Each structure stands twice: as C-alpha cells, then as structure tokens.
Tab-separated table of C-alpha atoms and ligand atoms in Angstrom:
chain	number	residue	atom	x	y	z
A	1	MET	CA	102.716	87.855	73.379
A	2	ALA	CA	99.234	87.262	74.735
A	3	PRO	CA	98.263	89.831	77.405
A	4	VAL	CA	97.389	87.003	79.807
A	5	TYR	CA	98.845	83.499	79.634
A	6	HIS	CA	99.308	80.462	81.827
A	7	ASP	CA	102.951	79.796	82.676
A	8	ARG	CA	103.360	76.063	83.174
A	9	LEU	CA	106.629	76.192	85.081
A	10	ALA	CA	105.291	78.643	87.660
A	11	ASP	CA	101.742	77.255	87.391
A	12	ALA	CA	100.502	80.834	87.398
A	13	TRP	CA	98.440	83.053	85.154
A	14	CYS	CA	100.675	85.937	84.149
A	15	VAL	CA	99.087	89.325	83.436
A	16	LEU	CA	101.279	91.514	81.229
A	17	THR	CA	99.238	94.587	80.331
A	18	PHE	CA	98.759	97.712	82.381
A	19	ASP	CA	94.953	97.576	82.270
A	20	GLY	CA	94.965	93.870	83.121
A	21	VAL	CA	97.248	94.376	86.136
A	22	ARG	CA	95.163	97.312	87.329
A	23	GLN	CA	91.962	95.313	86.992
A	24	VAL	CA	93.364	92.474	89.107
A	25	LEU	CA	94.785	94.747	91.818
A	26	GLU	CA	91.650	96.856	92.079
A	27	ASP	CA	89.372	93.864	92.507
A	28	ALA	CA	90.396	92.626	95.968
A	29	GLN	CA	87.278	90.449	96.137
A	30	GLY	CA	87.798	88.710	92.815
A	31	PHE	CA	91.555	88.401	93.351
A	32	SER	CA	92.489	87.730	96.971
A	33	SER	CA	95.832	87.726	98.795
A	34	ASP	CA	95.222	84.240	100.199
A	35	HIS	CA	98.613	83.070	98.911
A	36	LEU	CA	100.169	84.951	101.851
A	37	ARG	CA	98.817	82.352	104.272
A	38	GLU	CA	101.393	79.935	102.916
A	39	ARG	CA	103.857	82.425	101.536
A	40	ALA	CA	104.235	84.916	104.406
A	41	GLU	CA	102.387	83.783	107.561
A	42	PRO	CA	104.758	80.907	108.362
A	43	VAL	CA	107.725	83.311	108.551
A	44	LEU	CA	106.031	86.466	109.843
A	45	GLY	CA	104.081	84.539	112.499
A	46	ALA	CA	100.670	86.176	112.109
A	47	ARG	CA	98.374	87.612	109.474
A	48	VAL	CA	99.526	90.920	107.975
A	49	LEU	CA	97.613	93.892	106.528
A	50	ALA	CA	97.778	92.597	102.969
A	51	GLN	CA	95.698	89.583	104.044
A	52	MET	CA	92.992	91.557	105.808
A	53	SER	CA	89.861	93.292	104.585
A	54	GLY	CA	86.902	95.229	105.928
A	55	ARG	CA	86.963	96.893	109.294
A	56	GLU	CA	89.943	95.013	110.732
A	57	HIS	CA	92.036	96.004	107.727
A	58	ASP	CA	91.005	99.645	107.858
A	59	GLU	CA	91.620	100.073	111.590
A	60	LYS	CA	94.987	98.367	111.621
A	61	LYS	CA	96.084	100.178	108.492
A	62	VAL	CA	95.228	103.546	110.037
A	63	ALA	CA	97.287	102.666	113.124
A	64	THR	CA	100.265	101.548	111.036
A	65	LEU	CA	100.100	104.571	108.744
A	66	ARG	CA	100.005	106.822	111.780
A	67	GLY	CA	103.100	105.119	113.175
A	68	LEU	CA	104.958	105.382	109.872
A	69	ALA	CA	104.014	109.041	109.519
A	70	GLU	CA	104.968	109.891	113.066
A	71	ILE	CA	108.391	108.261	112.892
A	72	ALA	CA	109.268	109.086	109.317
A	73	MET	CA	108.092	112.675	109.303
A	74	ASP	CA	109.120	113.831	112.746
A	75	GLY	CA	112.304	115.637	111.842
A	76	TYR	CA	114.649	113.025	113.328
A	77	TYR	CA	114.431	110.157	110.899
A	78	LEU	CA	115.115	111.886	107.573
A	79	PRO	CA	118.231	113.719	108.831
A	80	ALA	CA	119.501	110.324	110.012
A	81	VAL	CA	118.809	108.962	106.521
A	82	GLU	CA	120.795	111.795	104.987
A	83	GLN	CA	123.653	111.307	107.446
A	84	ALA	CA	123.808	107.579	106.744
A	85	MET	CA	124.086	108.159	103.001
A	86	ARG	CA	126.691	110.931	103.379
A	87	ARG	CA	128.827	108.849	105.731
A	88	LEU	CA	128.939	105.995	103.218
A	89	TRP	CA	129.914	108.322	100.364
A	90	GLU	CA	132.590	109.969	102.564
A	91	LYS	CA	134.020	106.562	103.375
A	92	ALA	CA	134.250	105.847	99.638
A	93	GLU	CA	136.198	109.068	98.983
A	94	SER	CA	139.502	107.309	99.737
A	95	ARG	CA	138.819	104.590	97.164
A	96	THR	CA	139.458	104.464	93.419
A	97	SER	CA	136.751	101.932	92.632
A	98	ILE	CA	133.609	100.780	94.463
A	99	ASP	CA	130.600	98.538	94.004
A	100	PHE	CA	127.742	100.898	94.799
A	101	VAL	CA	125.283	98.035	95.404
A	102	SER	CA	127.161	96.027	98.028
A	103	GLU	CA	129.238	98.816	99.580
A	104	LEU	CA	126.779	101.719	99.715
A	105	ALA	CA	123.188	100.953	98.747
A	106	ASN	CA	122.830	97.761	100.765
A	107	PRO	CA	124.505	98.958	103.996
A	108	PHE	CA	122.446	102.152	103.653
A	109	ALA	CA	119.160	100.249	103.333
A	110	ILE	CA	119.932	98.073	106.356
A	111	GLU	CA	121.112	100.939	108.528
A	112	VAL	CA	118.114	103.188	107.970
A	113	THR	CA	115.588	100.359	108.215
A	114	CYS	CA	117.030	99.253	111.568
A	115	HIS	CA	116.813	102.869	112.660
A	116	LEU	CA	113.191	103.099	111.543
A	117	ILE	CA	112.078	99.968	113.398
A	118	GLY	CA	114.209	100.672	116.475
A	119	ILE	CA	116.893	98.001	116.106
A	120	ASP	CA	120.293	99.089	117.460
A	121	GLN	CA	123.047	99.175	114.850
A	122	ARG	CA	125.063	96.584	116.803
A	123	TRP	CA	122.428	93.969	115.930
A	124	LYS	CA	122.721	94.514	112.161
A	125	SER	CA	124.928	91.506	111.449
A	126	ARG	CA	122.442	89.242	113.275
A	127	VAL	CA	119.343	90.668	111.693
A	128	VAL	CA	120.575	90.710	108.083
A	129	PRO	CA	120.725	86.905	107.563
A	130	TRP	CA	117.417	86.440	109.384
A	131	ASN	CA	115.736	88.986	107.164
A	132	LYS	CA	117.351	87.420	104.094
A	133	SER	CA	115.762	84.074	104.981
A	134	VAL	CA	112.352	85.707	105.445
A	135	VAL	CA	112.642	87.474	102.073
A	136	GLU	CA	113.743	84.267	100.355
A	137	PHE	CA	110.893	82.281	101.880
A	138	ILE	CA	108.401	84.807	100.524
A	139	THR	CA	109.927	85.569	97.145
A	140	LEU	CA	111.842	82.557	95.815
A	141	LEU	CA	109.709	80.744	93.279
A	142	GLN	CA	111.432	77.375	93.463
A	143	ARG	CA	112.443	76.128	96.861
A	144	GLU	CA	114.455	73.189	98.168
A	145	PRO	CA	112.958	71.521	101.295
A	146	HIS	CA	116.305	71.804	103.094
A	147	ASP	CA	116.467	75.570	102.556
A	148	VAL	CA	112.838	75.941	103.569
A	149	SER	CA	113.462	74.539	107.048
A	150	ARG	CA	116.563	76.691	107.524
A	151	ARG	CA	114.608	79.802	106.531
A	152	LEU	CA	111.761	78.900	108.870
A	153	ALA	CA	114.259	78.547	111.715
A	154	ASP	CA	115.891	81.901	110.915
A	155	ALA	CA	112.474	83.526	110.803
A	156	GLY	CA	111.767	82.126	114.270
A	157	TYR	CA	114.951	83.716	115.636
A	158	PHE	CA	114.004	87.020	114.006
A	159	ARG	CA	110.532	86.957	115.567
A	160	ALA	CA	111.923	86.062	118.999
A	161	PHE	CA	114.373	88.954	118.688
A	162	ILE	CA	111.653	91.449	117.741
A	163	LEU	CA	109.410	90.200	120.558
A	164	ARG	CA	112.165	90.778	123.128
A	165	LEU	CA	112.853	94.214	121.685
A	166	LEU	CA	109.136	94.974	121.842
A	167	GLU	CA	109.158	94.271	125.585
A	168	VAL	CA	112.191	96.525	126.051
A	169	ARG	CA	110.635	99.367	124.072
A	170	ARG	CA	107.352	98.998	125.903
A	171	ARG	CA	109.125	99.749	129.191
A	172	GLN	CA	111.338	102.469	127.720
A	173	PRO	CA	109.955	103.905	124.518
A	174	ARG	CA	112.207	105.641	122.014
A	175	ARG	CA	111.615	107.469	118.761
A	176	ASP	CA	111.032	104.383	116.616
A	177	LEU	CA	108.259	102.351	115.042
A	178	LEU	CA	108.381	99.503	117.530
A	179	SER	CA	107.948	101.897	120.470
A	180	PHE	CA	105.017	103.504	118.690
A	181	LEU	CA	103.344	100.156	118.030
A	182	ALA	CA	104.049	98.961	121.568
A	183	HIS	CA	102.157	101.931	122.939
A	184	GLN	CA	99.309	102.175	120.472
A	185	CYS	CA	98.576	98.477	120.139
A	186	SER	CA	95.936	98.084	122.825
A	187	ASP	CA	93.856	100.912	121.339
A	188	TYR	CA	93.876	99.248	117.937
A	189	GLY	CA	93.553	95.631	118.965
A	190	PHE	CA	96.985	94.399	117.895
A	191	SER	CA	98.267	91.329	119.702
A	192	ASP	CA	102.012	91.037	120.389
A	193	ASN	CA	102.256	88.417	117.665
A	194	GLU	CA	100.647	90.800	115.222
A	195	ILE	CA	103.046	93.596	116.154
A	196	VAL	CA	105.982	91.258	115.621
A	197	ALA	CA	104.565	90.222	112.234
A	198	LEU	CA	103.958	93.832	111.302
A	199	ALA	CA	107.468	94.884	112.323
A	200	GLY	CA	108.961	91.975	110.352
A	201	ASN	CA	106.769	92.845	107.364
A	202	ILE	CA	107.798	96.490	107.470
A	203	PHE	CA	111.460	95.571	107.887
A	204	LEU	CA	111.496	93.409	104.772
A	205	ALA	CA	109.197	95.632	102.733
A	206	ALA	CA	111.275	98.733	103.547
A	207	ALA	CA	114.762	97.257	103.232
A	208	GLU	CA	114.384	94.847	100.309
A	209	PRO	CA	113.427	97.374	97.606
A	210	LEU	CA	115.432	100.323	99.024
A	211	ASP	CA	118.952	99.390	97.943
A	212	LYS	CA	117.607	98.322	94.564
A	213	VAL	CA	115.828	101.587	93.768
A	214	MET	CA	118.762	103.602	95.114
A	215	SER	CA	121.090	101.672	92.793
A	216	TYR	CA	118.805	102.192	89.793
A	217	MET	CA	118.690	105.929	90.567
A	218	VAL	CA	122.483	106.143	90.580
A	219	TYR	CA	122.679	104.041	87.419
A	220	GLU	CA	120.239	106.311	85.582
A	221	ALA	CA	122.087	109.422	86.833
A	222	PHE	CA	125.048	108.219	84.754
A	223	HIS	CA	123.029	106.618	81.995
A	224	VAL	CA	120.781	109.620	81.204
A	225	PRO	CA	123.105	112.556	81.990
A	226	ASP	CA	120.658	115.140	80.610
A	227	ALA	CA	117.951	114.103	83.042
A	228	TYR	CA	120.481	114.072	85.869
A	229	ALA	CA	121.734	117.553	84.925
A	230	THR	CA	118.162	118.845	85.170
A	231	VAL	CA	117.773	117.324	88.636
A	232	LYS	CA	121.075	118.826	89.766
A	233	GLU	CA	120.002	122.224	88.587
A	234	THR	CA	116.468	121.975	89.974
A	235	PRO	CA	116.505	119.613	92.972
A	236	ARG	CA	112.715	119.377	93.181
A	237	GLU	CA	112.879	117.470	89.873
A	238	VAL	CA	114.189	114.558	91.926
A	239	SER	CA	110.550	113.462	92.427
A	240	GLY	CA	110.064	113.089	88.694
A	241	PHE	CA	113.413	111.332	88.411
A	242	LEU	CA	112.394	108.833	91.101
A	243	ALA	CA	108.964	108.389	89.505
A	244	GLU	CA	110.565	107.449	86.199
A	245	VAL	CA	113.092	105.117	87.867
A	246	LEU	CA	110.177	103.339	89.564
A	247	ARG	CA	108.347	103.015	86.257
A	248	LEU	CA	111.317	101.722	84.311
A	249	HIS	CA	112.794	99.617	87.129
A	250	PRO	CA	110.072	98.535	89.560
A	251	PRO	CA	111.944	96.672	92.350
A	252	VAL	CA	108.943	94.399	93.012
A	253	GLN	CA	108.306	92.637	89.716
A	254	ILE	CA	105.583	90.218	90.764
A	255	ILE	CA	102.410	90.941	92.727
A	256	PRO	CA	100.625	87.612	93.250
A	257	ARG	CA	96.903	87.083	93.753
A	258	VAL	CA	94.504	84.116	93.877
A	259	SER	CA	91.388	84.125	91.678
A	260	MET	CA	88.179	83.825	93.679
A	261	GLY	CA	85.829	82.125	91.246
A	262	GLU	CA	86.339	82.166	87.500
A	263	GLN	CA	87.630	85.545	86.287
A	264	THR	CA	88.120	87.219	82.932
A	265	VAL	CA	91.129	89.460	82.297
A	266	GLU	CA	91.865	90.903	78.848
A	267	GLU	CA	89.256	88.501	77.441
A	268	VAL	CA	91.134	85.484	78.806
A	269	SER	CA	89.286	83.253	81.220
A	270	ILE	CA	91.160	82.324	84.426
A	271	PRO	CA	89.821	79.337	86.402
A	272	ALA	CA	88.792	79.646	90.059
A	273	GLY	CA	91.561	79.192	92.621
A	274	SER	CA	94.417	79.996	90.225
A	275	THR	CA	97.599	81.788	91.127
A	276	VAL	CA	97.695	85.079	89.214
A	277	TYR	CA	100.934	87.010	88.776
A	278	CYS	CA	100.693	90.719	88.024
A	279	LEU	CA	103.915	91.381	86.128
A	280	VAL	CA	104.732	94.935	87.075
A	281	GLY	CA	107.701	95.356	84.743
A	282	ALA	CA	105.648	94.255	81.744
A	283	ALA	CA	102.748	96.558	82.690
A	284	HIS	CA	105.184	99.463	82.875
A	285	ARG	CA	106.349	98.800	79.335
A	286	ASP	CA	102.849	98.538	77.932
A	287	PRO	CA	102.870	100.917	74.937
A	288	LYS	CA	99.123	101.438	75.348
A	289	GLN	CA	99.823	103.068	78.702
A	290	PHE	CA	103.241	104.693	78.211
A	291	LYS	CA	104.578	106.367	75.088
A	292	ASP	CA	108.010	104.983	74.130
A	293	PRO	CA	107.893	102.806	77.245
A	294	GLY	CA	111.545	101.765	77.075
A	295	GLU	CA	112.807	105.352	77.218
A	296	PHE	CA	113.727	107.186	80.406
A	297	VAL	CA	111.772	110.442	80.087
A	298	LEU	CA	112.012	112.930	82.946
A	299	GLY	CA	108.628	114.509	83.669
A	300	ARG	CA	106.596	112.361	81.291
A	301	GLU	CA	102.948	113.257	81.074
A	302	ASP	CA	101.842	109.662	81.445
A	303	ASN	CA	103.693	109.334	84.773
A	304	LEU	CA	102.740	112.471	86.671
A	305	ILE	CA	104.590	113.113	89.907
A	306	ARG	CA	101.609	114.220	91.942
A	307	ALA	CA	100.010	110.829	91.386
A	308	VAL	CA	103.055	108.587	91.575
A	309	PHE	CA	103.110	108.001	95.317
A	310	SER	CA	99.360	107.765	95.824
A	311	PRO	CA	96.799	105.108	94.953
A	312	SER	CA	95.856	107.176	91.906
A	313	ALA	CA	99.319	106.518	90.459
A	314	GLN	CA	99.639	105.883	86.759
A	315	HIS	CA	102.178	103.180	87.410
A	316	VAL	CA	101.768	100.139	89.655
A	317	ALA	CA	105.198	99.926	91.324
A	318	PHE	CA	103.390	100.260	94.679
A	319	GLY	CA	100.427	98.164	93.582
A	320	SER	CA	96.923	99.595	93.315
A	321	GLY	CA	93.598	99.510	95.099
A	322	LEU	CA	92.928	98.284	98.639
A	323	HIS	CA	96.434	96.988	99.305
A	324	PHE	CA	98.327	99.876	97.765
A	325	CYS	CA	101.704	100.105	99.538
A	326	ILE	CA	101.436	101.934	102.872
A	327	GLY	CA	105.154	102.708	102.744
A	328	SER	CA	105.072	104.689	99.486
A	329	MET	CA	105.447	108.061	101.230
A	330	LEU	CA	108.278	106.793	103.387
A	331	ALA	CA	109.925	105.318	100.305
A	332	ARG	CA	109.594	108.591	98.470
A	333	ARG	CA	110.953	110.721	101.277
A	334	GLN	CA	113.927	108.560	102.141
A	335	LEU	CA	114.918	107.918	98.525
A	336	GLU	CA	114.691	111.595	97.634
A	337	THR	CA	116.692	112.516	100.724
A	338	ALA	CA	119.391	109.946	100.015
A	339	PHE	CA	119.613	110.825	96.345
A	340	ARG	CA	119.800	114.573	97.009
A	341	ALA	CA	122.683	113.931	99.412
A	342	SER	CA	124.355	111.697	96.812
A	343	MET	CA	124.403	114.505	94.259
A	344	ASP	CA	127.260	116.124	96.199
A	345	TYR	CA	129.422	113.063	95.490
A	346	LEU	CA	128.294	111.612	92.157
A	347	ASP	CA	130.543	113.962	90.162
A	348	HIS	CA	133.566	112.216	91.649
A	349	TRP	CA	132.563	108.959	89.978
A	350	ARG	CA	131.750	107.403	86.629
A	351	LEU	CA	130.140	104.118	85.610
A	352	ALA	CA	132.850	101.502	85.085
A	353	ALA	CA	130.630	99.312	82.930
A	354	ASP	CA	127.413	99.629	81.030
A	355	PRO	CA	125.101	97.691	80.338
A	356	LEU	CA	123.428	97.121	83.636
A	357	GLU	CA	123.466	93.615	85.081
A	358	GLU	CA	120.426	92.667	87.117
A	359	ARG	CA	119.300	89.778	89.272
A	360	GLY	CA	116.069	88.551	90.816
A	361	LEU	CA	112.684	87.541	89.503
A	362	TYR	CA	110.268	88.548	92.268
A	363	THR	CA	112.312	91.464	93.553
A	364	ARG	CA	114.916	92.732	91.106
A	365	GLY	CA	117.895	95.046	91.308
A	366	PRO	CA	121.334	95.652	89.841
A	367	SER	CA	123.626	92.752	90.810
A	368	HIS	CA	126.478	95.276	91.084
A	369	LEU	CA	127.256	98.800	90.000
A	370	ARG	CA	130.973	99.418	89.641
A	371	LEU	CA	131.963	103.061	89.922
A	372	GLU	CA	135.419	104.456	89.187
A	373	ARG	CA	136.873	107.636	90.518
A	374	THR	CA	137.149	110.609	88.195
A	375	ARG	CA	139.047	112.871	90.589
B	1	2IO	C1	103.778	90.210	103.373
B	1	2IO	C2	107.793	91.668	98.722
B	1	2IO	C3	109.546	93.260	99.231
B	1	2IO	C4	104.602	93.946	101.325
B	1	2IO	C5	104.394	91.032	102.313
B	1	2IO	C6	105.281	90.178	101.486
B	1	2IO	C7	103.316	91.772	101.533
B	1	2IO	C8	103.699	92.976	100.737
B	1	2IO	C9	104.923	93.271	98.631
B	1	2IO	C10	105.811	94.266	99.233
B	1	2IO	C11	107.273	94.135	98.870
B	1	2IO	C12	108.085	92.957	99.373
B	1	2IO	N1	104.025	92.650	99.397
B	1	2IO	N2	105.554	94.510	100.597
B	1	2IO	O1	104.985	93.010	97.476
B	1	2IO	O2	104.477	94.276	102.481
C-alpha cells in the first residue's frame, strides 16, 4: 500500500505512515483545521480551539487547560470517577452475563462527563441524544440531508441547554468546568457563545472516546492475561497498559486537515485545498515506527510512558503539534482511576467471545463486549 493515496469515495488524501501523519499534524500552517468550519461550527455554534492559531489560540487554550486542571485534579472529581465505576461493577455483581460496552463503559462515560461539565445526572437522558447528534454531524463521513437537519436541531437544543446552565452556574458556581468558565471568561475574552461551544466540544471529546478506550482496556485485560497480571501486581504499570491500548486501539481513527497550498508527504504531491486524513490506526501499525506493531507489548521501548500523554508522545492517539489534545491528562487520570477500580471486579468475569467486534470509522470502539460470570 502506498504511504499516501487519494481515496475517491471519501475524496480525501489518506496518510498511512507514522512519519507522514506526524509531518501533517506538526505543520499547522501547511495543513489547517479549516474543515471544522463546516464540520463542527454549525453544531457547536462558535469557533473552537482547534480552529484557532496565534495569540487567540494560546490565551484561550491556557484558560481551558487551567479549568480542566482545576476541576480534574482538585481531589473531588477523580474520587467521583472511581465511585461511578465501582457502582456500575457492583450493580453487575447480581448478573451472570453483561455487555460491558452498553451496560458499564457507556453509562460510566456519560456520568463522569456530565459531572465534569456540571450537568446534573437527572439531565442525562436528555443530553445523550443531543450529544449523539453532535458527534454524528462531526464524524459521519456520508450523511443524508434528512439526518443532517435533525442533528442540527438537536445541536441547537444542546446549546440552548448549556447556555441556560451557564447562567445558573454564573449566579451560583459549583465545582465544575462550566462554573469555572463562567467566572474566568471575561478575563480571557470568551463570549457566552464561545463558552457554550467549548463546553459542547469538551463534552463530546471527553465522552466519545472514553467508553471505547475503557472497553479496549477490559478486552486486553482478558486477551493478554500476562500483561494484566503484571498490572495487577504492580498497579503503576497501568500507565504502560493504557499507553499500549491507545497505540493498538486509538479511539479517534481519523484526524482531518486541509492542505494550504500544494504539499508533499512521503514523496507524494497533494494539491492545494485537499482534504487530508491522518489515519491514526495505520500510523500506529507502521513497522518503521513500532517493532511487531500488531502485538500488545506492555512497556515497549518505542511507546514510552513518560511521553505518551504529552506532545512528545511516540504515538499520535492524541494528535501532535499545535492542536495536541488538551484533554490527554484528564483522559489518562480518569482511565487509570477507572481501570484500577475495575481490577477488584475483573476476576469475577471472563470474555464470552473472542475475537473482538468493532464499529466506527472516524471514532472506533468495540460494538459489544460480552462478559460471563466465573463465580
Ligand atoms: C471540534 C472527534 C471525539 C476534539 C472537535 C471535533 C475537535 C477535536 C478530535 C477530538 C475527538 C473527537 N477533534 N476532539 O479529534 O476536540
């Protein structure tokens, strides 16, 4: 397979090698995020960080990172994450068979993300379909006009809901991201519309990959029992375990860009104004970058833990360069917390069926993960 090729169906230039993907992501000038104007702005309601550059980008990113750090690291959020995961496992104790994806991972992801943003649990059933429409608008590659208008309407309800909540939290702040943004916004030049867009962006970007990675972690715990045994014995190894899950199963498979002027990647010339897809999964299986790329190897030297969650990462599950994921630390901390808690329960279960069945092209995760009780 050529390292870079034009896919006619998607009308996009697909980049499949690690070096190629890195080159594209690290050249924010040559490869812009302009696609988000059509792909994300109509549902989020304003420009988001990934579309910005220069001073505006830097200032707003600092404010958002500060908010994420303050909420996620303050000693209240992570215990709530652990509690949420434990409660779901406890509930499953009375069952003989469960689908981990729909019954644990997904409810977990929604619960903790609502908690993070500041959405009361009683609103979950409203928010879930709205968020689903926003995610579909952004990530589905082929779209029917009828569905597009329904998703735009749902996104409007979601934004109106967040705006109302923003007003409530502004009067009576709590320990959540929306309260933080409501209070910091004037100092950083965020408009209300931008806060709503940011909150919607963080909701989808936090929730959408979370259940998927959690499910892959549980799958690999059963699939590579030696690696799991090491983690159980030495809990700090969970970082390496997560790092390898992210390499082998990146939940975001496509990072799109638009070529600004003619560009050359892996000696292939890409015309100006083209859609460019960085194929994360392919890059992570590039044998030039990773030895035996298809193997799950705990603590591999070409995927060092200290670099995994920072822009110097040797994998690109969180992107690379200017728009490197600002939620990587949050992702790391909540996934490690939830997985550590899960280790108290995993022994009660076994995988009902291997191989793994997956779904999704843009974001991908196990379609289900049937577990059966062992005792
Ligand atoms: C506006 C696609 C799950 C982000 C966003 C769509 C930009 C950005 C991403 C991730 C993951 C989601 N892009 N998060 O790829 O915020």
